[in-house]
Short mmCIF file of C-alpha atoms and ligand atoms in Angstrom, two decimals:
data_model
loop_
_atom_site.label_atom_id
_atom_site.label_comp_id
_atom_site.label_asym_id
_atom_site.label_seq_id
_atom_site.Cartn_x
_atom_site.Cartn_y
_atom_site.Cartn_z
CA MET A 470 23.14 100.65 -24.71
CA SER A 471 23.76 104.30 -25.41
CA ILE A 472 20.69 106.07 -23.98
CA VAL A 473 21.69 106.66 -20.38
CA GLN A 474 19.19 107.90 -17.84
CA GLU A 475 20.02 109.53 -14.53
CA ILE A 476 19.29 107.01 -11.80
CA THR A 477 16.41 108.34 -9.69
CA GLN A 478 13.95 106.73 -7.28
CA ASP A 479 11.42 106.72 -10.15
CA SER A 480 13.74 104.97 -12.60
CA ILE A 481 14.63 102.38 -9.95
CA GLN A 482 10.92 101.73 -9.33
CA VAL A 483 10.26 101.30 -13.07
CA ALA A 484 13.17 98.84 -13.28
CA LYS A 485 11.97 96.91 -10.23
CA ASP A 486 8.43 96.70 -11.62
CA TYR A 487 9.77 95.41 -14.94
CA VAL A 488 11.94 92.75 -13.29
CA HIS A 489 9.09 91.67 -11.02
CA GLN A 490 6.57 91.43 -13.85
CA VAL A 491 8.85 89.32 -16.09
CA TYR A 492 9.84 87.11 -13.14
CA GLU A 493 6.16 86.42 -12.38
CA ALA A 494 5.62 85.50 -16.05
CA VAL A 495 8.62 83.12 -15.91
CA ILE A 496 7.10 81.37 -12.89
CA GLN A 497 3.72 81.06 -14.60
CA ARG A 498 5.17 79.77 -17.83
CA ASN A 499 7.50 77.29 -16.12
CA PRO A 500 5.47 75.97 -13.17
CA HIS A 501 7.10 73.58 -10.64
CA GLU A 502 10.62 74.37 -11.89
CA SER A 503 12.12 75.61 -8.63
CA GLU A 504 15.79 75.40 -9.68
CA PHE A 505 15.09 77.39 -12.85
CA HIS A 506 13.14 80.01 -10.86
CA GLN A 507 16.05 80.30 -8.39
CA ALA A 508 18.64 80.88 -11.12
CA VAL A 509 16.39 83.44 -12.87
CA LYS A 510 15.67 85.31 -9.63
CA GLU A 511 19.34 85.66 -8.75
CA ILE A 512 20.16 87.24 -12.10
CA PHE A 513 17.02 89.34 -12.50
CA ASP A 514 17.39 90.96 -9.06
CA SER A 515 20.96 91.96 -9.89
CA LEU A 516 19.89 93.76 -13.06
CA VAL A 517 17.64 96.43 -11.53
CA PRO A 518 20.40 99.10 -11.58
CA VAL A 519 21.12 98.30 -15.25
CA PHE A 520 17.52 98.92 -16.29
CA ALA A 521 17.35 102.03 -14.12
CA LYS A 522 20.36 103.43 -16.01
CA TYR A 523 19.54 102.09 -19.49
CA PRO A 524 15.74 101.86 -19.76
CA THR A 525 15.91 101.11 -23.49
CA TYR A 526 16.69 97.48 -22.57
CA ILE A 527 13.09 97.30 -21.32
CA LYS A 528 11.70 98.40 -24.71
CA HIS A 529 13.73 95.62 -26.33
CA GLY A 530 12.03 93.05 -24.08
CA ILE A 531 15.45 91.78 -23.13
CA LEU A 532 14.47 89.85 -19.99
CA GLU A 533 11.56 88.16 -21.75
CA ARG A 534 13.95 87.07 -24.50
CA ILE A 535 16.85 85.86 -22.41
CA SER A 536 14.70 83.88 -19.98
CA GLU A 537 12.99 81.89 -22.76
CA PRO A 538 15.28 79.20 -24.23
CA GLU A 539 15.66 79.26 -28.02
CA ARG A 540 14.61 75.60 -27.85
CA LEU A 541 14.35 72.67 -25.46
CA ILE A 542 14.73 69.22 -26.98
CA THR A 543 13.66 66.10 -25.07
CA PHE A 544 13.97 62.58 -26.39
CA ARG A 545 13.68 58.89 -25.51
CA VAL A 546 16.91 56.98 -24.82
CA PRO A 547 16.32 53.22 -25.00
CA TRP A 548 19.16 50.81 -24.18
CA VAL A 549 19.70 47.21 -23.09
CA ASP A 550 21.25 46.43 -19.70
CA ASP A 551 23.62 43.53 -18.96
CA ARG A 552 20.71 41.23 -18.05
CA GLY A 553 19.15 41.76 -21.48
CA GLN A 554 16.43 44.00 -20.04
CA VAL A 555 15.36 47.06 -22.07
CA GLN A 556 15.65 50.33 -20.13
CA VAL A 557 14.33 53.76 -21.12
CA ASN A 558 15.71 57.10 -19.97
CA ARG A 559 14.90 60.66 -20.97
CA GLY A 560 17.46 62.82 -22.80
CA PHE A 561 17.52 66.64 -22.80
CA ARG A 562 19.32 69.44 -24.60
CA VAL A 563 18.44 73.06 -23.98
CA GLN A 564 19.78 75.45 -26.59
CA PHE A 565 19.37 78.54 -24.49
CA ASN A 566 21.03 81.43 -26.21
CA SER A 567 23.16 81.77 -29.36
CA SER A 568 23.79 85.53 -29.25
CA LEU A 569 27.54 85.11 -28.68
CA GLY A 570 28.30 81.89 -30.54
CA PRO A 571 27.32 78.24 -30.93
CA TYR A 572 25.41 76.83 -27.94
CA LYS A 573 28.01 75.56 -25.46
CA GLY A 574 27.65 73.66 -22.21
CA GLY A 575 27.96 70.29 -20.57
CA LEU A 576 25.89 67.11 -20.35
CA ARG A 577 24.85 65.79 -16.93
CA PHE A 578 23.95 62.15 -16.25
CA HIS A 579 22.26 61.94 -12.85
CA PRO A 580 18.88 60.53 -11.71
CA SER A 581 17.77 64.00 -10.55
CA VAL A 582 18.01 65.49 -14.08
CA ASN A 583 14.76 67.06 -15.32
CA ALA A 584 13.68 70.10 -17.37
CA SER A 585 14.06 72.47 -14.40
CA ILE A 586 17.64 71.43 -13.70
CA ILE A 587 18.66 71.52 -17.35
CA LYS A 588 17.07 74.95 -17.81
CA PHE A 589 18.71 76.43 -14.68
CA LEU A 590 22.06 75.12 -15.88
CA GLY A 591 21.53 76.40 -19.45
CA PHE A 592 20.45 79.83 -18.21
CA GLU A 593 23.48 80.13 -15.91
CA GLN A 594 25.75 78.87 -18.68
CA THR A 595 24.70 81.71 -20.99
CA PHE A 596 26.03 84.39 -18.63
CA LYS A 597 29.03 82.34 -17.50
CA ASN A 598 30.09 81.85 -21.11
CA SER A 599 29.67 85.56 -21.74
CA LEU A 600 31.96 86.33 -18.78
CA THR A 601 34.75 84.23 -20.29
CA GLY A 602 34.96 86.68 -23.22
CA GLN A 603 35.01 83.69 -25.60
CA PRO A 604 32.65 83.37 -28.62
CA ILE A 605 30.24 80.84 -27.10
CA GLY A 606 26.47 80.84 -26.54
CA GLY A 607 24.71 78.95 -23.75
CA GLY A 608 23.38 75.37 -23.70
CA LYS A 609 23.12 72.36 -21.41
CA GLY A 610 21.85 68.81 -21.57
CA GLY A 611 21.87 65.39 -20.05
CA SER A 612 19.73 62.54 -18.89
CA ASP A 613 18.11 61.05 -15.79
CA PHE A 614 20.34 58.01 -16.38
CA ASP A 615 22.22 56.93 -13.22
CA PRO A 616 25.80 55.87 -14.08
CA LYS A 617 26.43 54.51 -10.57
CA GLY A 618 26.99 50.75 -10.51
CA LYS A 619 26.72 50.41 -14.30
CA SER A 620 29.23 48.26 -16.19
CA ASP A 621 31.46 49.76 -18.86
CA GLY A 622 29.34 48.00 -21.51
CA GLU A 623 26.14 49.53 -20.14
CA ILE A 624 27.71 53.00 -20.10
CA MET A 625 28.77 52.56 -23.73
CA ARG A 626 25.38 51.30 -24.93
CA PHE A 627 23.57 54.09 -23.10
CA THR A 628 25.85 56.87 -24.36
CA GLN A 629 25.68 55.54 -27.93
CA SER A 630 21.88 55.53 -27.82
CA PHE A 631 21.91 59.04 -26.31
CA MET A 632 24.18 60.33 -29.09
CA THR A 633 22.19 58.59 -31.83
CA GLU A 634 19.42 61.10 -31.12
CA LEU A 635 21.47 64.08 -29.89
CA CYS A 636 23.64 64.11 -33.05
CA LYS A 637 20.72 65.55 -35.03
CA TYR A 638 20.96 68.80 -33.11
CA ILE A 639 24.68 69.43 -32.54
CA GLY A 640 27.78 70.32 -34.59
CA PRO A 641 31.01 72.33 -34.28
CA ASP A 642 29.24 75.55 -35.40
CA GLU A 643 25.83 74.77 -33.92
CA ASP A 644 26.04 73.27 -30.47
CA VAL A 645 29.09 71.85 -28.67
CA PRO A 646 28.42 69.69 -25.58
CA ALA A 647 31.01 68.65 -22.95
CA GLY A 648 30.99 66.92 -19.54
CA ASP A 649 29.30 67.73 -16.25
CA ILE A 650 28.21 65.51 -13.32
CA GLY A 651 28.46 61.85 -14.36
CA VAL A 652 30.02 62.67 -17.74
CA GLY A 653 33.82 62.57 -18.01
CA ALA A 654 36.45 61.54 -20.54
CA ARG A 655 35.09 57.97 -20.89
CA GLU A 656 31.55 59.10 -21.77
CA ILE A 657 32.80 61.88 -24.08
CA GLY A 658 34.94 59.28 -25.87
CA TYR A 659 31.99 56.95 -26.52
CA MET A 660 29.79 59.85 -27.62
CA PHE A 661 32.46 61.21 -29.96
CA GLY A 662 32.88 57.77 -31.53
CA GLN A 663 29.15 57.40 -32.12
CA TYR A 664 28.82 60.92 -33.56
CA LYS A 665 31.73 60.30 -35.94
CA ARG A 666 30.28 56.97 -37.05
CA ILE A 667 26.86 58.43 -37.82
CA ARG A 668 28.14 61.63 -39.49
CA GLY A 669 30.93 59.90 -41.37
CA GLY A 670 33.51 62.64 -40.69
CA PHE A 671 36.00 63.58 -38.00
CA GLU A 672 34.46 66.82 -36.73
CA ALA A 673 36.80 67.30 -33.77
CA GLY A 674 35.09 70.46 -32.52
CA VAL A 675 31.68 68.88 -31.92
CA LEU A 676 32.48 67.94 -28.30
CA THR A 677 35.01 69.23 -25.78
CA GLY A 678 36.69 67.40 -22.93
CA LYS A 679 37.93 64.82 -25.44
CA GLY A 680 40.92 62.57 -24.75
CA ILE A 681 44.29 64.16 -25.46
CA GLY A 682 45.01 61.57 -28.17
CA TYR A 683 42.09 62.58 -30.42
CA GLY A 684 41.63 66.35 -30.22
CA GLY A 685 41.27 67.10 -26.52
CA SER A 686 43.01 70.08 -24.97
CA LEU A 687 45.72 69.78 -22.37
CA ALA A 688 44.56 71.33 -19.08
CA ARG A 689 40.83 70.92 -19.86
CA LYS A 690 40.55 68.23 -17.17
CA GLU A 691 42.14 70.54 -14.61
CA ALA A 692 40.53 73.75 -15.85
CA THR A 693 37.42 74.14 -13.68
CA GLY A 694 39.13 73.33 -10.37
CA TYR A 695 42.30 75.27 -11.19
CA GLY A 696 40.22 78.18 -12.50
CA THR A 697 38.17 78.36 -9.30
CA VAL A 698 41.36 78.53 -7.26
CA TYR A 699 42.84 81.21 -9.58
CA PHE A 700 39.66 83.22 -9.07
CA VAL A 701 39.87 82.87 -5.27
CA GLN A 702 43.55 83.84 -5.41
CA GLU A 703 42.48 87.20 -6.89
CA MET A 704 39.74 87.67 -4.27
CA LEU A 705 42.20 86.92 -1.48
CA LYS A 706 44.93 89.13 -2.94
CA ASP A 707 42.63 92.19 -2.92
CA ALA A 708 41.87 91.49 0.75
CA GLY A 709 45.55 91.07 1.68
CA LEU A 710 45.14 87.30 2.15
CA SER A 711 46.44 84.16 0.39
CA PHE A 712 46.03 80.38 0.18
CA ASP A 713 49.43 79.85 1.81
CA GLY A 714 48.92 78.39 5.28
CA SER A 715 45.11 78.40 5.02
CA THR A 716 42.72 75.57 5.89
CA VAL A 717 40.35 74.65 3.05
CA VAL A 718 37.22 72.50 2.81
CA VAL A 719 36.16 71.24 -0.65
CA SER A 720 32.89 69.38 -1.13
CA GLY A 721 32.58 66.61 -3.74
CA SER A 722 35.40 64.41 -5.01
CA GLY A 723 34.75 64.55 -8.74
CA ASN A 724 36.44 66.41 -11.57
CA VAL A 725 36.04 69.93 -10.19
CA SER A 726 36.88 69.02 -6.58
CA ILE A 727 40.00 67.00 -7.37
CA TYR A 728 41.68 69.76 -9.35
CA ALA A 729 40.57 72.48 -6.91
CA ILE A 730 42.25 70.44 -4.15
CA GLU A 731 45.35 70.00 -6.32
CA LYS A 732 45.83 73.69 -7.10
CA ALA A 733 44.94 74.91 -3.58
CA SER A 734 47.51 72.47 -2.16
CA GLN A 735 50.14 73.64 -4.67
CA LEU A 736 49.56 77.17 -3.38
CA GLY A 737 50.30 76.13 0.20
CA ALA A 738 46.81 75.43 1.53
CA LYS A 739 45.90 72.41 3.65
CA VAL A 740 42.68 70.83 2.34
CA VAL A 741 41.17 68.92 5.26
CA ALA A 742 37.89 67.54 3.88
CA CYS A 743 36.09 66.34 0.76
CA SER A 744 32.92 64.31 0.11
CA ASP A 745 30.69 62.36 -2.23
CA SER A 746 26.92 61.91 -2.34
CA ASN A 747 27.02 59.50 0.63
CA GLY A 748 29.25 61.28 3.13
CA TYR A 749 32.45 63.17 3.83
CA VAL A 750 35.97 62.52 5.09
CA TYR A 751 37.79 64.83 7.50
CA ASP A 752 41.55 64.40 7.56
CA PRO A 753 43.25 66.94 9.86
CA ALA A 754 46.61 65.81 8.41
CA GLY A 755 45.47 67.07 4.99
CA ILE A 756 43.61 65.10 2.31
CA ASN A 757 45.87 62.73 0.36
CA LEU A 758 44.95 63.53 -3.23
CA ASP A 759 46.61 60.44 -4.73
CA THR A 760 44.18 58.29 -2.73
CA VAL A 761 41.17 60.39 -3.80
CA LYS A 762 42.26 60.17 -7.46
CA ARG A 763 42.69 56.40 -7.21
CA LEU A 764 39.29 55.93 -5.54
CA LYS A 765 37.35 58.28 -7.80
CA GLU A 766 39.17 58.47 -11.15
CA VAL A 767 40.37 54.86 -11.36
CA GLU A 768 38.27 52.57 -9.16
CA ARG A 769 35.04 54.65 -9.25
CA SER A 770 34.43 53.69 -5.62
CA ARG A 771 33.14 55.51 -2.53
CA ILE A 772 34.98 58.21 -0.55
CA SER A 773 34.30 56.18 2.62
CA GLU A 774 37.12 53.86 1.44
CA TYR A 775 39.60 56.68 2.13
CA VAL A 776 39.70 56.04 5.90
CA LYS A 777 40.84 52.44 5.33
CA VAL A 778 44.23 53.71 4.15
CA HIS A 779 44.48 56.94 6.18
CA PRO A 780 44.03 56.33 9.91
CA THR A 781 44.23 60.09 10.66
CA ALA A 782 40.91 60.55 8.84
CA SER A 783 37.30 60.04 9.94
CA TYR A 784 34.27 59.35 7.73
CA TYR A 785 30.79 60.78 8.39
CA GLU A 786 27.55 59.85 6.65
CA GLY A 787 25.58 62.66 4.96
CA CYS A 788 26.67 65.64 2.89
CA THR A 789 25.82 68.77 4.88
CA GLY A 790 28.03 68.02 7.93
CA ILE A 791 31.11 68.98 5.92
CA TRP A 792 30.19 72.66 6.42
CA SER A 793 30.55 72.31 10.20
CA ILE A 794 34.34 71.87 9.82
CA PRO A 795 36.14 75.12 10.70
CA CYS A 796 38.04 76.50 7.68
CA ASP A 797 39.38 79.71 6.16
CA ILE A 798 38.17 78.94 2.64
CA ALA A 799 35.18 76.83 1.56
CA LEU A 800 34.84 75.58 -2.01
CA PRO A 801 31.50 73.87 -2.69
CA CYS A 802 32.26 71.73 -5.79
CA ALA A 803 29.55 69.01 -5.74
CA THR A 804 26.04 70.07 -6.74
CA GLN A 805 23.22 72.66 -6.54
CA ASN A 806 21.82 73.83 -3.18
CA GLU A 807 24.37 71.95 -1.10
CA ILE A 808 24.74 74.98 1.23
CA ASP A 809 21.57 76.29 2.87
CA ASP A 810 21.33 79.29 5.20
CA GLU A 811 21.99 77.14 8.25
CA SER A 812 25.23 75.74 6.79
CA ALA A 813 26.21 79.24 5.66
CA ARG A 814 25.72 80.61 9.19
CA LEU A 815 27.80 77.76 10.59
CA LEU A 816 30.65 78.51 8.18
CA VAL A 817 30.55 82.19 9.12
CA ALA A 818 30.41 81.44 12.86
CA ASN A 819 33.48 79.20 12.43
CA GLY A 820 35.42 82.06 10.83
CA VAL A 821 35.32 81.33 7.08
CA LYS A 822 36.95 84.19 5.15
CA ALA A 823 36.17 83.23 1.56
CA VAL A 824 33.62 81.01 -0.20
CA ALA A 825 33.74 80.31 -3.94
CA GLU A 826 31.39 78.14 -5.97
CA GLY A 827 33.12 75.46 -8.05
CA ALA A 828 29.73 73.76 -8.54
CA ASN A 829 26.75 75.38 -10.27
CA MET A 830 24.38 77.16 -7.82
CA PRO A 831 25.64 75.26 -4.73
CA SER A 832 24.45 78.03 -2.38
CA SER A 833 20.75 78.71 -1.87
CA LEU A 834 19.61 82.34 -2.29
CA GLU A 835 19.34 82.58 1.51
CA ALA A 836 22.88 81.22 1.96
CA ILE A 837 24.21 83.86 -0.47
CA GLU A 838 22.47 86.55 1.61
CA VAL A 839 24.20 85.23 4.75
CA PHE A 840 27.64 85.36 3.09
CA LEU A 841 27.14 88.84 1.64
CA GLU A 842 25.71 90.31 4.85
CA SER A 843 28.51 88.89 6.97
CA GLY A 844 31.21 90.37 4.74
CA VAL A 845 32.66 87.00 3.68
CA LEU A 846 34.44 87.17 0.29
CA PHE A 847 32.01 85.39 -2.04
CA GLY A 848 32.80 84.14 -5.56
CA PRO A 849 29.58 83.21 -7.40
CA ALA A 850 29.48 80.12 -9.63
CA LYS A 851 29.14 81.74 -13.02
CA ALA A 852 32.35 83.65 -12.42
CA ALA A 853 34.32 81.26 -10.20
CA ASN A 854 33.75 78.04 -12.16
CA ALA A 855 33.96 79.52 -15.68
CA GLY A 856 37.45 78.09 -16.20
CA GLY A 857 36.14 74.75 -17.47
CA VAL A 858 34.04 76.16 -20.26
CA ALA A 859 36.72 78.76 -21.03
CA VAL A 860 39.22 76.00 -21.76
CA SER A 861 36.51 74.17 -23.72
CA ALA A 862 36.40 77.26 -25.95
CA LEU A 863 40.20 77.05 -26.23
CA GLU A 864 39.80 73.36 -27.20
CA MET A 865 37.38 74.43 -29.98
CA ALA A 866 39.92 77.00 -31.15
CA GLN A 867 42.72 74.40 -31.26
CA ASN A 868 40.43 71.98 -33.14
CA SER A 869 39.62 74.66 -35.74
CA MET A 870 43.32 75.40 -36.23
CA ARG A 871 44.23 71.66 -36.21
CA LEU A 872 47.01 72.22 -33.69
CA SER A 873 47.49 71.85 -29.97
CA TRP A 874 48.94 74.16 -27.37
CA THR A 875 51.15 72.96 -24.50
CA PHE A 876 49.78 72.54 -20.98
CA GLU A 877 51.64 75.68 -19.91
CA GLU A 878 50.16 77.73 -22.77
CA VAL A 879 46.58 76.68 -21.97
CA ASP A 880 47.07 77.11 -18.22
CA ALA A 881 48.48 80.62 -18.75
CA LYS A 882 45.46 81.57 -20.91
CA LEU A 883 43.12 80.13 -18.26
CA HIS A 884 44.85 82.20 -15.58
CA ILE A 885 44.42 85.39 -17.62
CA ILE A 886 40.74 84.62 -18.33
CA MET A 887 39.96 84.01 -14.62
CA THR A 888 41.75 87.21 -13.60
CA ASN A 889 39.79 89.16 -16.23
CA ILE A 890 36.48 87.68 -15.05
CA TYR A 891 37.33 88.73 -11.51
CA ARG A 892 38.35 92.27 -12.53
CA ASN A 893 35.32 92.77 -14.82
CA SER A 894 32.98 91.59 -12.06
CA VAL A 895 34.58 93.92 -9.50
CA LYS A 896 34.35 96.82 -11.97
CA ALA A 897 30.68 96.23 -12.84
CA ALA A 898 29.76 95.94 -9.15
CA GLU A 899 31.43 99.27 -8.43
CA GLU A 900 29.97 101.01 -11.48
CA TYR A 901 26.42 100.05 -10.54
CA GLY A 902 26.68 100.90 -6.84
CA TYR A 903 27.41 97.53 -5.22
CA PRO A 904 31.14 97.64 -4.46
CA GLY A 905 32.55 94.24 -3.47
CA ASN A 906 29.39 92.37 -4.40
CA LEU A 907 30.61 89.87 -7.02
CA VAL A 908 27.14 88.32 -7.40
CA VAL A 909 25.77 91.59 -8.78
CA GLY A 910 29.02 92.36 -10.61
CA ALA A 911 29.25 89.00 -12.42
CA ASN A 912 25.57 89.01 -13.31
CA ILE A 913 25.73 92.52 -14.78
CA ALA A 914 29.01 91.97 -16.66
CA GLY A 915 27.73 88.67 -18.08
CA PHE A 916 24.33 90.10 -18.98
CA ILE A 917 25.50 93.22 -20.84
CA ARG A 918 27.57 91.33 -23.41
CA VAL A 919 24.72 88.90 -24.16
CA ALA A 920 22.03 91.59 -24.20
CA ASP A 921 23.90 93.94 -26.53
CA ALA A 922 24.69 91.13 -28.98
CA ALA A 923 21.07 89.94 -28.92
CA ILE A 924 19.73 93.44 -29.60
CA ALA A 925 22.27 94.05 -32.39
CA GLN A 926 21.00 90.89 -34.14
CA GLY A 927 17.38 92.10 -34.23
CA VAL A 928 14.20 90.53 -32.93
CA ILE A 929 14.88 86.84 -33.56
P1 LIG B 2129 31.59 64.70 -11.15
O1 LIG B 2129 30.53 63.77 -11.58
O2 LIG B 2129 32.98 64.50 -11.60
O3 LIG B 2129 31.62 64.80 -9.56
C1 LIG B 2129 30.50 65.17 -8.84
C2 LIG B 2129 30.81 65.07 -7.37
O4 LIG B 2129 29.74 65.62 -6.61
C3 LIG B 2129 30.96 63.63 -6.91
O5 LIG B 2129 31.82 63.60 -5.81
C4 LIG B 2129 29.54 63.28 -6.51
O6 LIG B 2129 29.45 62.21 -5.58
C5 LIG B 2129 29.09 64.58 -5.87
N1 LIG B 2129 27.63 64.73 -6.03
C6 LIG B 2129 26.92 64.67 -7.18
N2 LIG B 2129 25.61 64.82 -6.94
C7 LIG B 2129 25.51 65.00 -5.62
C8 LIG B 2129 24.41 65.20 -4.77
N3 LIG B 2129 23.16 65.23 -5.24
N4 LIG B 2129 24.66 65.35 -3.45
C9 LIG B 2129 25.93 65.31 -2.98
N5 LIG B 2129 27.01 65.11 -3.75
C10 LIG B 2129 26.80 64.95 -5.04
O7 LIG B 2129 31.07 66.16 -11.58
P2 LIG B 2129 31.89 67.50 -11.74
O8 LIG B 2129 33.00 67.56 -10.76
O9 LIG B 2129 32.17 67.70 -13.17
O10 LIG B 2129 30.78 68.59 -11.35
C11 LIG B 2129 30.59 69.06 -10.03
C12 LIG B 2129 29.86 70.39 -10.07
O11 LIG B 2129 30.63 71.34 -10.81
C13 LIG B 2129 28.49 70.38 -10.73
O12 LIG B 2129 27.67 71.34 -10.09
C14 LIG B 2129 28.79 70.83 -12.15
O13 LIG B 2129 27.66 71.37 -12.78
C15 LIG B 2129 29.84 71.89 -11.87
N6 LIG B 2129 30.73 72.26 -12.96
C16 LIG B 2129 31.45 71.33 -13.65
C17 LIG B 2129 32.31 71.70 -14.65
C18 LIG B 2129 33.18 70.73 -15.38
O14 LIG B 2129 33.98 71.16 -16.20
N7 LIG B 2129 33.08 69.43 -15.11
C19 LIG B 2129 32.44 73.13 -15.04
C20 LIG B 2129 31.71 74.04 -14.19
C21 LIG B 2129 30.88 73.60 -13.22
P3 LIG B 2129 29.21 60.71 -6.11
O15 LIG B 2129 30.57 60.23 -6.51
O16 LIG B 2129 28.66 60.01 -4.92
O17 LIG B 2129 28.25 60.80 -7.23
O1 LIG B 2130 28.97 73.97 -16.05
C1 LIG B 2130 29.90 74.04 -16.88
O2 LIG B 2130 30.43 75.12 -17.17
C2 LIG B 2130 30.40 72.80 -17.49
N1 LIG B 2130 29.92 71.73 -17.13
C3 LIG B 2130 31.44 72.85 -18.57
C4 LIG B 2130 30.81 73.10 -19.89
C5 LIG B 2130 31.72 73.00 -21.08
O3 LIG B 2130 31.18 73.13 -22.18
O4 LIG B 2130 32.92 72.80 -20.96
#
């Protein structure tokens, strides 16, 4: 935006009124969608100084446009379980914003999935993807299907049925899904096979997170966890700190957690705890990652099994207790709202120095307030976990060129992208009067690229 206005009390009030009015309209138009409201509120509140400085955004109705998805598709997913019983789930794809490129974002299979969760994830994804600097719009999808306890045959029949409908809406230049909770390389493989069979062509770029043997990118599996740690490395460096010798707690034990633990350990940290949706393990000797990989990536079993092979460790039921373990660095990598204000206060009281979100929206708005007010270094999700989708964009690029880069090449590009996201967020926070506040900085930096592209493309 070129028309700059001097920031005065009046211009701030106009901006606040605008943000408030559009937020109220979002609540009215999307009733009972608390996760979506939460994600919208976090971004909208950060943008007040932008509208105070560049009021022409208001004339362009930019908040109204970016908070309304371009489309939300829901569909029936019928499948037959191993007993011969017909089951029906609901499938979703939100195509949130295509200002910067084809819709891009993962698919989540979890019983909690509903329109609110898919819309919060799609909204967040739009700004996260913008921060990566890659040419990707924002989307998200999934189903309320519960993969836990399902046989391999059931997973395949479900994912094939899901793709039979989803394939009508996606394509390498239209919408490119990937994994998220409950969707990993196995599910992507089955979906890719079904898409190929229906379309009758090998369109490698239609999905990312594919197996290395058929168009996947090296380092995609590691990218989100590694990227989060690279981001934290930059935060720590600016504060004169480092991972070396630190104690780290990582929630979850899925894709993001495993590779966050791996990279943090490589940098000299001792990771003492991780979890799943039933409970957490605390191992003062340091979590043995080979055991976690075997339990979660190979056997698909519970984290409680860990203590059977590691007598130094203890297992505790429930997810929130993990935040009572004293640590220097906390990396929530499981799911949304896993840290409330009480857990945040506990972490601060126990001396946490840095918190970074590997998961999407793992801290409640109140928890974020606690971290920011107490001066803890805080890396918000859309910046700190952008490494996964960034490498997905690199996978799309490799697919278009019909070549593949080495692990080292992709990892080096990921490192540069994460460092740039950190620097751009720091810069935006400073420029708009919130030095050190990466929540505001990431939201503003992500927003401006999307907003300017949307306005340049007219009222569509
Ligand atoms: P996975 O399915 O691989 O792992 C999820 C982990 O979180 C599992 O340990 C799971 O436990 C636990 N978990 C899931 N739901 C809950 C819950 N309701 N309460 C407590 N624990 C829970 O998913 P990912 O690692 O891929 O995703 C984790 C987070 O990271 C999500 O927020 C996702 O949106 C985000 N993310 C993922 C990216 C990716 O590339 N995969 C990229 C950026 C963000 P259990 O085994 O018991 O289910
Ligand atoms: O939340 C996320 O960024 C992801 N689940 C990854 C999305 C992707 O398209 O790689």
